[in-house]
Amino acid sequence: MKKWVYSFGDGITEGNAGMRDLLGGKGANLAEMSSIGLPVPPGFTISTEVCTYYYDNERKYPSSLEDDVRLAISRIEKETGLSFADPENPLLLSVRSGARASMPGMMDTVLNLGLNPDVVAGLARSTGDKRFAWDSYRRFIQMFGDVVLEVDHGLFEDALENMKDARGFIDDVDLSGDDLEELVGEYLAIVEQETGAAFPTDPMDQLWGAISAVFGSWMNSRAITYRRLNNIPAEWGTAVNVQSMVFGNMGDDCATGVAFTRNPSTGENVFYGEFLVNAQGEDVVAGIRTPRNLTKAERLESGNDQLSMEEQMPEVYTHLAEVRSLLETHYKDMQDLEFTIQKGKLYMLQTRSGKRTAQAALRMAVEMAEEGLISREEAIMRIDANSLDQLLHPTLDQEAEKTLLTRGLPASPGASSGEVVLTADRAEELAAAGRNVILVRLETSPEDIHGMHAATGILTARGGMTSHAAVVARGMGRSCVCGASEVRIDSNEGTVYIGPAELKEGDLITLDGGTGEVFQGEVPTIMPELSGAFGTLITWADEVRRLGIRANAETPMDARTAREFGAEGIGLSRTEHMFFDADRIVAMREMIMATDTEGRKIALAKLLPMQRDDFAELFRIMAGLPVTIRLLDPPLHEFLPHSNDELEEVAKAAGVSIRMARERAIKLNETNPMLGHRGCRLAITYPEICAMQARAIFEAANLVQKEGGQPVMAEIMVPLAATAREVELCRQIIDRTAQSVEKETGVSVEYMVGTMIELPRSCLVADEIASEAAFFSFGTNDLTQTALGISRDDAGQFLREYAEADIYPTDPFISIDKEGVGALVRIGVEKGKATRPDIKLGICGEHGGDPASIDFCEEVGLDYVSCSPYRVPVARLAAAQAAIRIKSGA
Ligand code: PEP
Ligand code: MG
């Protein structure tokens, strides 16, 4: 018989942390905690295989499941000495979902299950605490009503608020047992009115209702959206955890809380968390009451005037602090814990690897390696290379003038500016139109996930550092300020009041998620430096990586940034990009529009000194590091004059009539410019262009070497070649020019001629091309475009649907299509090496900065990747991770 149910607790524990796929993260870790002797209330996990069975069999359960559940309950009864559905000595249960990966959007929790009119009376008798018993019951009805029976939870909240108003109370805890009994009456009436049926009284019915609600929620639209955004397959399924209740709401020696073994925002090695006295589970995350700090240090720092747990409950605190270090040593990672204190005794309800900011992840990984808890390689592997991007995101320019509107909690770092929007849908809509938005909400919930994803920043009025907004924003790398109590939202009017300011949707604000400040308008930002843990980890990465890292850069600013971020050369300098400036584009247009060689030579003579200066500056900045300069590759449509003014300007510069200029422009117009007269085709048909560029390169190299700079390492690259002959013809021009310049100046310059490999044909004939090219640089932008037959410029219009339909699960222009484009690259590498074993191999398409593609580059044995300057640190780390992965044979 298949095993569907796994018990945990003091008596018998059948799972462990390695069984995450079967038991879900929560279930596996509850089992693990109980097997290492931590105080875990006994319970059981219904496995993810039941979820799969349920969906494969028209939402029916395996036939033996009911008996298995009964048996597991009887084990809990034996261990706790309580009995389910027995008014005299009642066992109450919690029911929670638990997928392999943490999954907001699913049914989360039902507490106090097993209560009915008889049991609540028995509970009041056996505990001698009527208030507690009826408080538990009303919470149960509310949670069960909301998540299982799908009654609008606002109705329960309104009833509770009305009762408090009527009694003149502010806090829930002021309500007496009699008040709560009356409230339960109202809650039961709400349920009956909304669902047309009485609230279930049989505890077994309640249990199966809750279990089915968990499995049912696996396929609700929020969970589906979350899975899509996070690439979680639907086949994984969720587990259900059923556990005996412990109570944090039995009086002032009871509490409930959440904690992180290190600070999840900064990574600092301090115990960090929040708790509420006399409260139950969800009160902390829901942000209903303001939680207190765990430690005294944290309280003093945050200015909270309520005593910390360390001060108020020193003994339990000491126990919790022991659990903290035990769990960190055991899991070798920062843990996110949930606990409850019942009558002064600590119980652990959950542990999992805690979500953290990119900054915290770095600091923790480096410090844990320095503490000897993990190895340096483990530290390197722990960081999501893409997340480093967040650290390279701007912080506010301290010098800039700014108007502070209010402050909240610094929930997720990074500065962001954008237009205020009040709903998730609106955020998504505006972001899709390319606008930056800040999502402003009272608090967020899983329904807002798509809007949070679309926003650059999130601001909430309610909730603490562990609220939904804070946790999700940190995970997504959005800047977030939460719990800003001076934010008031009037959704009817579309108005938001932030401190003294009255703002409308569309008004600009700026968040500093690192300080919790909210400013009016758009505040200028500055880029961070690589220091501290970042610097250390990157140095470790450099020690293990094999791939070289270069940058795509053509402006002096880009080249400097690239070097600051550790680039080891320039892998692509797009010379056509050097002519976008207003004062240069005319000369460039004049050259393109020239009708004969003479006219072109006149224009080229104007371009030569500009190019020479550009190249000299790049050579100076790169100080002897290799610089790959690509010959002109202008998709003509980007350069042709369009407006009358532009035409007039070119005509004047070239000394021709506007009519002639217009006729020439019409003649040059192409139907498919991306497949037209671009790349080396230009150099082949107009060799004087290639000669001018080669001359500019050699003269610039001479200049810099004469200034006493490092010898220049020039790599001249032919774009878009499909044949060896094209490379040969370009190389001949370059070689001839090198000889002339050497003769004129008496100085020789070291250079190589190589080619981009960016067409399927060039991969297939790479052996021939290699006889003419000393290096290959895979241009995977054009290679993807031409291999897939998808225009780079138009792909955005349908690729999202392609991703959803699982055709290209990730955008092939971002992450290399390994099966198709990757196969072409492999052929190119093999054939290139066959002809020229020492051929230098690199990549300079956008994929050069994408970790998954970098992993592929390591696998096929390229020598370097080249990416945009800000991706250089990401690439350094990703290259190290790829080297470690391949070495370990994973
Ligand atoms: C490429 O095609 O991958 C490449 C780097 O060239 P460009 O993007 O300039 O066409
Ligand atoms: Mg290209």
PDB file of C-alpha atoms in Angstrom, residues 626-867:
ATOM      1  CA  PRO A 626      42.456  43.849 -25.364  1.00  0.00           C
ATOM      2  CA  VAL A 627      40.040  46.141 -27.184  1.00  0.00           C
ATOM      3  CA  THR A 628      37.808  44.619 -29.844  1.00  0.00           C
ATOM      4  CA  ILE A 629      36.720  47.201 -32.360  1.00  0.00           C
ATOM      5  CA  ARG A 630      34.055  46.161 -34.752  1.00  0.00           C
ATOM      6  CA  LEU A 631      33.918  47.613 -38.231  1.00  0.00           C
ATOM      7  CA  LEU A 632      30.800  49.624 -39.005  1.00  0.00           C
ATOM      8  CA  ASP A 633      27.584  47.653 -38.824  1.00  0.00           C
ATOM      9  CA  PRO A 634      24.866  50.230 -39.270  1.00  0.00           C
ATOM     10  CA  PRO A 635      21.406  48.909 -39.961  1.00  0.00           C
ATOM     11  CA  LEU A 636      20.773  51.695 -42.454  1.00  0.00           C
ATOM     12  CA  HIS A 637      17.298  52.607 -41.232  1.00  0.00           C
ATOM     13  CA  GLU A 638      18.838  53.780 -37.985  1.00  0.00           C
ATOM     14  CA  PHE A 639      20.948  56.325 -39.841  1.00  0.00           C
ATOM     15  CA  LEU A 640      18.995  57.571 -42.835  1.00  0.00           C
ATOM     16  CA  PRO A 641      17.616  61.107 -42.519  1.00  0.00           C
ATOM     17  CA  HIS A 642      13.861  61.210 -42.025  1.00  0.00           C
ATOM     18  CA  SER A 643      12.632  64.749 -41.471  1.00  0.00           C
ATOM     19  CA  ASN A 644      13.026  67.647 -43.872  1.00  0.00           C
ATOM     20  CA  ASP A 645      15.376  69.338 -41.446  1.00  0.00           C
ATOM     21  CA  GLU A 646      17.597  66.294 -41.371  1.00  0.00           C
ATOM     22  CA  LEU A 647      17.584  66.071 -45.162  1.00  0.00           C
ATOM     23  CA  GLU A 648      18.404  69.729 -45.466  1.00  0.00           C
ATOM     24  CA  GLU A 649      21.306  69.387 -43.066  1.00  0.00           C
ATOM     25  CA  VAL A 650      22.862  66.465 -44.937  1.00  0.00           C
ATOM     26  CA  ALA A 651      22.309  68.090 -48.319  1.00  0.00           C
ATOM     27  CA  LYS A 652      24.104  71.194 -47.100  1.00  0.00           C
ATOM     28  CA  ALA A 653      27.029  69.265 -45.681  1.00  0.00           C
ATOM     29  CA  ALA A 654      27.402  67.226 -48.873  1.00  0.00           C
ATOM     30  CA  GLY A 655      26.892  70.222 -51.126  1.00  0.00           C
ATOM     31  CA  VAL A 656      23.952  68.711 -53.027  1.00  0.00           C
ATOM     32  CA  SER A 657      20.314  69.741 -53.490  1.00  0.00           C
ATOM     33  CA  ILE A 658      17.608  68.633 -51.082  1.00  0.00           C
ATOM     34  CA  ARG A 659      15.932  66.858 -53.972  1.00  0.00           C
ATOM     35  CA  MET A 660      19.031  64.834 -54.669  1.00  0.00           C
ATOM     36  CA  ALA A 661      19.366  63.984 -50.995  1.00  0.00           C
ATOM     37  CA  ARG A 662      15.762  62.866 -50.837  1.00  0.00           C
ATOM     38  CA  GLU A 663      16.104  60.693 -53.924  1.00  0.00           C
ATOM     39  CA  ARG A 664      19.191  59.071 -52.481  1.00  0.00           C
ATOM     40  CA  ALA A 665      17.443  58.405 -49.189  1.00  0.00           C
ATOM     41  CA  ILE A 666      14.533  56.785 -51.012  1.00  0.00           C
ATOM     42  CA  LYS A 667      16.961  54.641 -52.994  1.00  0.00           C
ATOM     43  CA  LEU A 668      18.751  53.504 -49.853  1.00  0.00           C
ATOM     44  CA  ASN A 669      15.534  52.622 -48.098  1.00  0.00           C
ATOM     45  CA  GLU A 670      15.365  48.882 -47.451  1.00  0.00           C
ATOM     46  CA  THR A 671      12.420  46.567 -46.874  1.00  0.00           C
ATOM     47  CA  ASN A 672      14.335  44.449 -44.359  1.00  0.00           C
ATOM     48  CA  PRO A 673      17.173  46.629 -43.096  1.00  0.00           C
ATOM     49  CA  MET A 674      18.147  44.038 -40.483  1.00  0.00           C
ATOM     50  CA  LEU A 675      18.872  41.661 -43.366  1.00  0.00           C
ATOM     51  CA  GLY A 676      20.053  44.326 -45.731  1.00  0.00           C
ATOM     52  CA  HIS A 677      23.112  46.309 -46.614  1.00  0.00           C
ATOM     53  CA  ARG A 678      24.717  46.138 -43.200  1.00  0.00           C
ATOM     54  CA  GLY A 679      27.649  44.465 -41.479  1.00  0.00           C
ATOM     55  CA  CYS A 680      30.658  43.634 -43.611  1.00  0.00           C
ATOM     56  CA  ARG A 681      28.496  43.979 -46.714  1.00  0.00           C
ATOM     57  CA  LEU A 682      29.147  47.680 -46.360  1.00  0.00           C
ATOM     58  CA  ALA A 683      32.918  47.160 -46.194  1.00  0.00           C
ATOM     59  CA  ILE A 684      32.824  44.810 -49.158  1.00  0.00           C
ATOM     60  CA  THR A 685      30.917  47.245 -51.378  1.00  0.00           C
ATOM     61  CA  TYR A 686      32.643  50.369 -50.052  1.00  0.00           C
ATOM     62  CA  PRO A 687      36.179  49.260 -49.103  1.00  0.00           C
ATOM     63  CA  GLU A 688      37.170  52.847 -48.368  1.00  0.00           C
ATOM     64  CA  ILE A 689      34.998  52.742 -45.219  1.00  0.00           C
ATOM     65  CA  CYS A 690      36.918  49.766 -43.890  1.00  0.00           C
ATOM     66  CA  ALA A 691      40.217  51.428 -44.823  1.00  0.00           C
ATOM     67  CA  MET A 692      39.286  54.621 -42.975  1.00  0.00           C
ATOM     68  CA  GLN A 693      38.373  52.703 -39.820  1.00  0.00           C
ATOM     69  CA  ALA A 694      41.540  50.607 -39.929  1.00  0.00           C
ATOM     70  CA  ARG A 695      43.580  53.749 -40.361  1.00  0.00           C
ATOM     71  CA  ALA A 696      41.848  55.411 -37.412  1.00  0.00           C
ATOM     72  CA  ILE A 697      42.615  52.353 -35.267  1.00  0.00           C
ATOM     73  CA  PHE A 698      46.299  52.179 -36.190  1.00  0.00           C
ATOM     74  CA  GLU A 699      46.846  55.910 -35.902  1.00  0.00           C
ATOM     75  CA  ALA A 700      45.138  55.952 -32.525  1.00  0.00           C
ATOM     76  CA  ALA A 701      47.256  53.034 -31.317  1.00  0.00           C
ATOM     77  CA  ASN A 702      50.377  54.839 -32.475  1.00  0.00           C
ATOM     78  CA  LEU A 703      49.324  57.979 -30.694  1.00  0.00           C
ATOM     79  CA  VAL A 704      48.708  56.238 -27.397  1.00  0.00           C
ATOM     80  CA  GLN A 705      51.893  54.204 -27.588  1.00  0.00           C
ATOM     81  CA  LYS A 706      53.848  57.359 -28.318  1.00  0.00           C
ATOM     82  CA  GLU A 707      52.352  58.977 -25.230  1.00  0.00           C
ATOM     83  CA  GLY A 708      54.082  56.189 -23.335  1.00  0.00           C
ATOM     84  CA  GLY A 709      50.917  54.161 -22.712  1.00  0.00           C
ATOM     85  CA  GLN A 710      50.863  50.370 -22.559  1.00  0.00           C
ATOM     86  CA  PRO A 711      51.220  48.638 -25.946  1.00  0.00           C
ATOM     87  CA  VAL A 712      47.778  48.510 -27.499  1.00  0.00           C
ATOM     88  CA  MET A 713      46.065  45.134 -28.065  1.00  0.00           C
ATOM     89  CA  ALA A 714      43.749  45.894 -30.966  1.00  0.00           C
ATOM     90  CA  GLU A 715      41.352  43.234 -32.152  1.00  0.00           C
ATOM     91  CA  ILE A 716      39.596  44.273 -35.338  1.00  0.00           C
ATOM     92  CA  MET A 717      36.310  42.502 -35.873  1.00  0.00           C
ATOM     93  CA  VAL A 718      34.361  41.951 -39.075  1.00  0.00           C
ATOM     94  CA  PRO A 719      30.587  41.968 -38.532  1.00  0.00           C
ATOM     95  CA  LEU A 720      27.927  39.756 -40.041  1.00  0.00           C
ATOM     96  CA  ALA A 721      30.228  37.671 -42.241  1.00  0.00           C
ATOM     97  CA  ALA A 722      28.693  34.531 -43.719  1.00  0.00           C
ATOM     98  CA  THR A 723      31.690  33.410 -45.744  1.00  0.00           C
ATOM     99  CA  ALA A 724      35.455  33.116 -45.382  1.00  0.00           C
ATOM    100  CA  ARG A 725      35.879  35.278 -48.489  1.00  0.00           C
ATOM    101  CA  GLU A 726      34.172  38.267 -46.815  1.00  0.00           C
ATOM    102  CA  VAL A 727      36.591  38.064 -43.911  1.00  0.00           C
ATOM    103  CA  GLU A 728      39.498  37.626 -46.288  1.00  0.00           C
ATOM    104  CA  LEU A 729      38.584  40.742 -48.284  1.00  0.00           C
ATOM    105  CA  CYS A 730      38.243  42.851 -45.144  1.00  0.00           C
ATOM    106  CA  ARG A 731      41.453  41.437 -43.708  1.00  0.00           C
ATOM    107  CA  GLN A 732      43.342  42.370 -46.855  1.00  0.00           C
ATOM    108  CA  ILE A 733      42.215  45.987 -46.557  1.00  0.00           C
ATOM    109  CA  ILE A 734      43.153  46.041 -42.881  1.00  0.00           C
ATOM    110  CA  ASP A 735      46.565  44.462 -43.456  1.00  0.00           C
ATOM    111  CA  ARG A 736      47.334  46.885 -46.292  1.00  0.00           C
ATOM    112  CA  THR A 737      46.335  49.837 -44.145  1.00  0.00           C
ATOM    113  CA  ALA A 738      48.480  48.572 -41.275  1.00  0.00           C
ATOM    114  CA  GLN A 739      51.479  48.418 -43.590  1.00  0.00           C
ATOM    115  CA  SER A 740      50.887  51.945 -44.892  1.00  0.00           C
ATOM    116  CA  VAL A 741      50.528  53.439 -41.439  1.00  0.00           C
ATOM    117  CA  GLU A 742      53.599  51.590 -40.247  1.00  0.00           C
ATOM    118  CA  LYS A 743      55.559  52.933 -43.207  1.00  0.00           C
ATOM    119  CA  GLU A 744      54.365  56.464 -42.515  1.00  0.00           C
ATOM    120  CA  THR A 745      55.046  56.424 -38.807  1.00  0.00           C
ATOM    121  CA  GLY A 746      57.736  53.822 -38.342  1.00  0.00           C
ATOM    122  CA  VAL A 747      55.744  52.350 -35.440  1.00  0.00           C
ATOM    123  CA  SER A 748      54.199  48.894 -35.538  1.00  0.00           C
ATOM    124  CA  VAL A 749      50.985  48.005 -33.771  1.00  0.00           C
ATOM    125  CA  GLU A 750      49.986  44.569 -32.603  1.00  0.00           C
ATOM    126  CA  TYR A 751      46.582  43.589 -33.923  1.00  0.00           C
ATOM    127  CA  MET A 752      44.418  40.637 -34.771  1.00  0.00           C
ATOM    128  CA  VAL A 753      41.657  40.345 -37.317  1.00  0.00           C
ATOM    129  CA  GLY A 754      38.713  38.218 -36.355  1.00  0.00           C
ATOM    130  CA  THR A 755      35.025  38.006 -37.015  1.00  0.00           C
ATOM    131  CA  MET A 756      31.616  37.953 -35.449  1.00  0.00           C
ATOM    132  CA  ILE A 757      29.860  34.639 -35.827  1.00  0.00           C
ATOM    133  CA  GLU A 758      26.246  35.724 -35.976  1.00  0.00           C
ATOM    134  CA  LEU A 759      24.661  33.919 -38.873  1.00  0.00           C
ATOM    135  CA  PRO A 760      23.767  30.217 -39.055  1.00  0.00           C
ATOM    136  CA  ARG A 761      25.885  29.861 -42.189  1.00  0.00           C
ATOM    137  CA  SER A 762      28.966  31.174 -40.464  1.00  0.00           C
ATOM    138  CA  CYS A 763      28.614  28.500 -37.765  1.00  0.00           C
ATOM    139  CA  LEU A 764      28.290  25.820 -40.404  1.00  0.00           C
ATOM    140  CA  VAL A 765      31.379  26.955 -42.332  1.00  0.00           C
ATOM    141  CA  ALA A 766      33.349  28.078 -39.291  1.00  0.00           C
ATOM    142  CA  ASP A 767      36.243  25.832 -40.297  1.00  0.00           C
ATOM    143  CA  GLU A 768      36.664  27.821 -43.500  1.00  0.00           C
ATOM    144  CA  ILE A 769      36.175  31.148 -41.770  1.00  0.00           C
ATOM    145  CA  ALA A 770      38.752  30.246 -39.130  1.00  0.00           C
ATOM    146  CA  SER A 771      41.445  30.142 -41.778  1.00  0.00           C
ATOM    147  CA  GLU A 772      40.887  33.889 -42.208  1.00  0.00           C
ATOM    148  CA  ALA A 773      39.960  34.866 -38.643  1.00  0.00           C
ATOM    149  CA  ALA A 774      42.193  34.777 -35.579  1.00  0.00           C
ATOM    150  CA  PHE A 775      39.214  35.012 -33.260  1.00  0.00           C
ATOM    151  CA  PHE A 776      35.460  34.464 -33.221  1.00  0.00           C
ATOM    152  CA  SER A 777      32.981  36.437 -31.211  1.00  0.00           C
ATOM    153  CA  PHE A 778      29.529  34.910 -31.206  1.00  0.00           C
ATOM    154  CA  GLY A 779      26.974  37.610 -31.908  1.00  0.00           C
ATOM    155  CA  THR A 780      24.054  35.792 -30.403  1.00  0.00           C
ATOM    156  CA  ASN A 781      21.654  38.700 -30.916  1.00  0.00           C
ATOM    157  CA  ASP A 782      21.763  38.332 -34.670  1.00  0.00           C
ATOM    158  CA  LEU A 783      22.362  34.598 -34.442  1.00  0.00           C
ATOM    159  CA  THR A 784      19.127  34.244 -32.463  1.00  0.00           C
ATOM    160  CA  GLN A 785      17.311  36.523 -34.867  1.00  0.00           C
ATOM    161  CA  THR A 786      18.472  34.626 -37.930  1.00  0.00           C
ATOM    162  CA  ALA A 787      18.309  31.106 -36.476  1.00  0.00           C
ATOM    163  CA  LEU A 788      14.797  31.543 -35.120  1.00  0.00           C
ATOM    164  CA  GLY A 789      13.662  33.801 -37.926  1.00  0.00           C
ATOM    165  CA  ILE A 790      12.320  36.255 -35.340  1.00  0.00           C
ATOM    166  CA  SER A 791      13.019  39.933 -35.802  1.00  0.00           C
ATOM    167  CA  ARG A 792      14.899  41.433 -32.863  1.00  0.00           C
ATOM    168  CA  ASP A 793      12.868  44.579 -33.208  1.00  0.00           C
ATOM    169  CA  ASP A 794       9.433  42.974 -33.295  1.00  0.00           C
ATOM    170  CA  ALA A 795       9.815  39.956 -30.972  1.00  0.00           C
ATOM    171  CA  GLY A 796       8.388  41.803 -27.962  1.00  0.00           C
ATOM    172  CA  GLN A 797       4.923  41.775 -29.467  1.00  0.00           C
ATOM    173  CA  PHE A 798       4.406  38.051 -29.139  1.00  0.00           C
ATOM    174  CA  LEU A 799       7.202  36.479 -27.114  1.00  0.00           C
ATOM    175  CA  ARG A 800       5.254  36.724 -23.881  1.00  0.00           C
ATOM    176  CA  GLU A 801       2.570  34.497 -25.296  1.00  0.00           C
ATOM    177  CA  TYR A 802       5.297  32.180 -26.505  1.00  0.00           C
ATOM    178  CA  ALA A 803       6.616  31.988 -22.957  1.00  0.00           C
ATOM    179  CA  GLU A 804       3.169  31.259 -21.556  1.00  0.00           C
ATOM    180  CA  ALA A 805       2.603  28.519 -24.112  1.00  0.00           C
ATOM    181  CA  ASP A 806       5.972  27.040 -23.132  1.00  0.00           C
ATOM    182  CA  ILE A 807       7.353  27.387 -26.669  1.00  0.00           C
ATOM    183  CA  TYR A 808      10.354  29.425 -25.637  1.00  0.00           C
ATOM    184  CA  PRO A 809       9.953  29.364 -21.835  1.00  0.00           C
ATOM    185  CA  THR A 810      12.463  32.198 -21.467  1.00  0.00           C
ATOM    186  CA  ASP A 811      12.961  35.023 -23.925  1.00  0.00           C
ATOM    187  CA  PRO A 812      15.570  33.640 -26.369  1.00  0.00           C
ATOM    188  CA  PHE A 813      17.005  37.126 -26.784  1.00  0.00           C
ATOM    189  CA  ILE A 814      17.782  37.224 -23.049  1.00  0.00           C
ATOM    190  CA  SER A 815      18.771  33.656 -22.258  1.00  0.00           C
ATOM    191  CA  ILE A 816      20.364  31.600 -25.011  1.00  0.00           C
ATOM    192  CA  ASP A 817      18.182  29.008 -26.728  1.00  0.00           C
ATOM    193  CA  LYS A 818      20.515  26.126 -25.952  1.00  0.00           C
ATOM    194  CA  GLU A 819      18.941  23.518 -28.194  1.00  0.00           C
ATOM    195  CA  GLY A 820      18.860  25.649 -31.322  1.00  0.00           C
ATOM    196  CA  VAL A 821      21.179  28.637 -31.199  1.00  0.00           C
ATOM    197  CA  GLY A 822      23.353  26.784 -28.706  1.00  0.00           C
ATOM    198  CA  ALA A 823      23.776  23.883 -31.114  1.00  0.00           C
ATOM    199  CA  LEU A 824      24.935  26.325 -33.789  1.00  0.00           C
ATOM    200  CA  VAL A 825      27.440  27.820 -31.349  1.00  0.00           C
ATOM    201  CA  ARG A 826      28.779  24.339 -30.573  1.00  0.00           C
ATOM    202  CA  ILE A 827      29.278  23.646 -34.262  1.00  0.00           C
ATOM    203  CA  GLY A 828      31.023  26.984 -34.680  1.00  0.00           C
ATOM    204  CA  VAL A 829      33.353  26.239 -31.756  1.00  0.00           C
ATOM    205  CA  GLU A 830      34.231  22.747 -32.955  1.00  0.00           C
ATOM    206  CA  LYS A 831      34.804  23.752 -36.569  1.00  0.00           C
ATOM    207  CA  GLY A 832      36.747  26.853 -35.614  1.00  0.00           C
ATOM    208  CA  LYS A 833      39.072  24.858 -33.374  1.00  0.00           C
ATOM    209  CA  ALA A 834      39.502  22.162 -35.995  1.00  0.00           C
ATOM    210  CA  THR A 835      41.140  24.668 -38.327  1.00  0.00           C
ATOM    211  CA  ARG A 836      42.832  26.839 -35.725  1.00  0.00           C
ATOM    212  CA  PRO A 837      43.271  25.062 -32.398  1.00  0.00           C
ATOM    213  CA  ASP A 838      44.303  28.259 -30.581  1.00  0.00           C
ATOM    214  CA  ILE A 839      41.456  30.365 -31.962  1.00  0.00           C
ATOM    215  CA  LYS A 840      40.210  32.874 -29.393  1.00  0.00           C
ATOM    216  CA  LEU A 841      36.491  32.448 -28.694  1.00  0.00           C
ATOM    217  CA  GLY A 842      34.095  34.893 -27.100  1.00  0.00           C
ATOM    218  CA  ILE A 843      30.493  35.994 -27.063  1.00  0.00           C
ATOM    219  CA  CYS A 844      29.243  39.566 -27.255  1.00  0.00           C
ATOM    220  CA  GLY A 845      25.481  39.257 -27.722  1.00  0.00           C
ATOM    221  CA  GLU A 846      23.251  40.295 -24.786  1.00  0.00           C
ATOM    222  CA  HIS A 847      23.522  36.707 -23.577  1.00  0.00           C
ATOM    223  CA  GLY A 848      27.073  37.435 -22.428  1.00  0.00           C
ATOM    224  CA  GLY A 849      25.604  38.980 -19.254  1.00  0.00           C
ATOM    225  CA  ASP A 850      22.977  36.330 -18.561  1.00  0.00           C
ATOM    226  CA  PRO A 851      23.964  33.726 -15.939  1.00  0.00           C
ATOM    227  CA  ALA A 852      22.249  30.767 -17.624  1.00  0.00           C
ATOM    228  CA  SER A 853      23.891  31.636 -20.939  1.00  0.00           C
ATOM    229  CA  ILE A 854      27.260  32.145 -19.228  1.00  0.00           C
ATOM    230  CA  ASP A 855      26.925  28.643 -17.842  1.00  0.00           C
ATOM    231  CA  PHE A 856      26.451  27.449 -21.402  1.00  0.00           C
ATOM    232  CA  CYS A 857      29.532  29.426 -22.545  1.00  0.00           C
ATOM    233  CA  GLU A 858      31.610  27.676 -19.885  1.00  0.00           C
ATOM    234  CA  GLU A 859      30.265  24.340 -21.001  1.00  0.00           C
ATOM    235  CA  VAL A 860      31.199  24.838 -24.656  1.00  0.00           C
ATOM    236  CA  GLY A 861      34.617  26.184 -23.702  1.00  0.00           C
ATOM    237  CA  LEU A 862      34.550  29.811 -24.832  1.00  0.00           C
ATOM    238  CA  ASP A 863      37.462  31.942 -23.609  1.00  0.00           C
ATOM    239  CA  TYR A 864      35.490  34.993 -22.541  1.00  0.00           C
ATOM    240  CA  VAL A 865      32.074  36.609 -22.359  1.00  0.00           C
ATOM    241  CA  SER A 866      31.435  40.266 -23.074  1.00  0.00           C
ATOM    242  CA  CYS A 867      28.459  42.102 -21.636  1.00  0.00           C
TER     243      CYS A 867
END
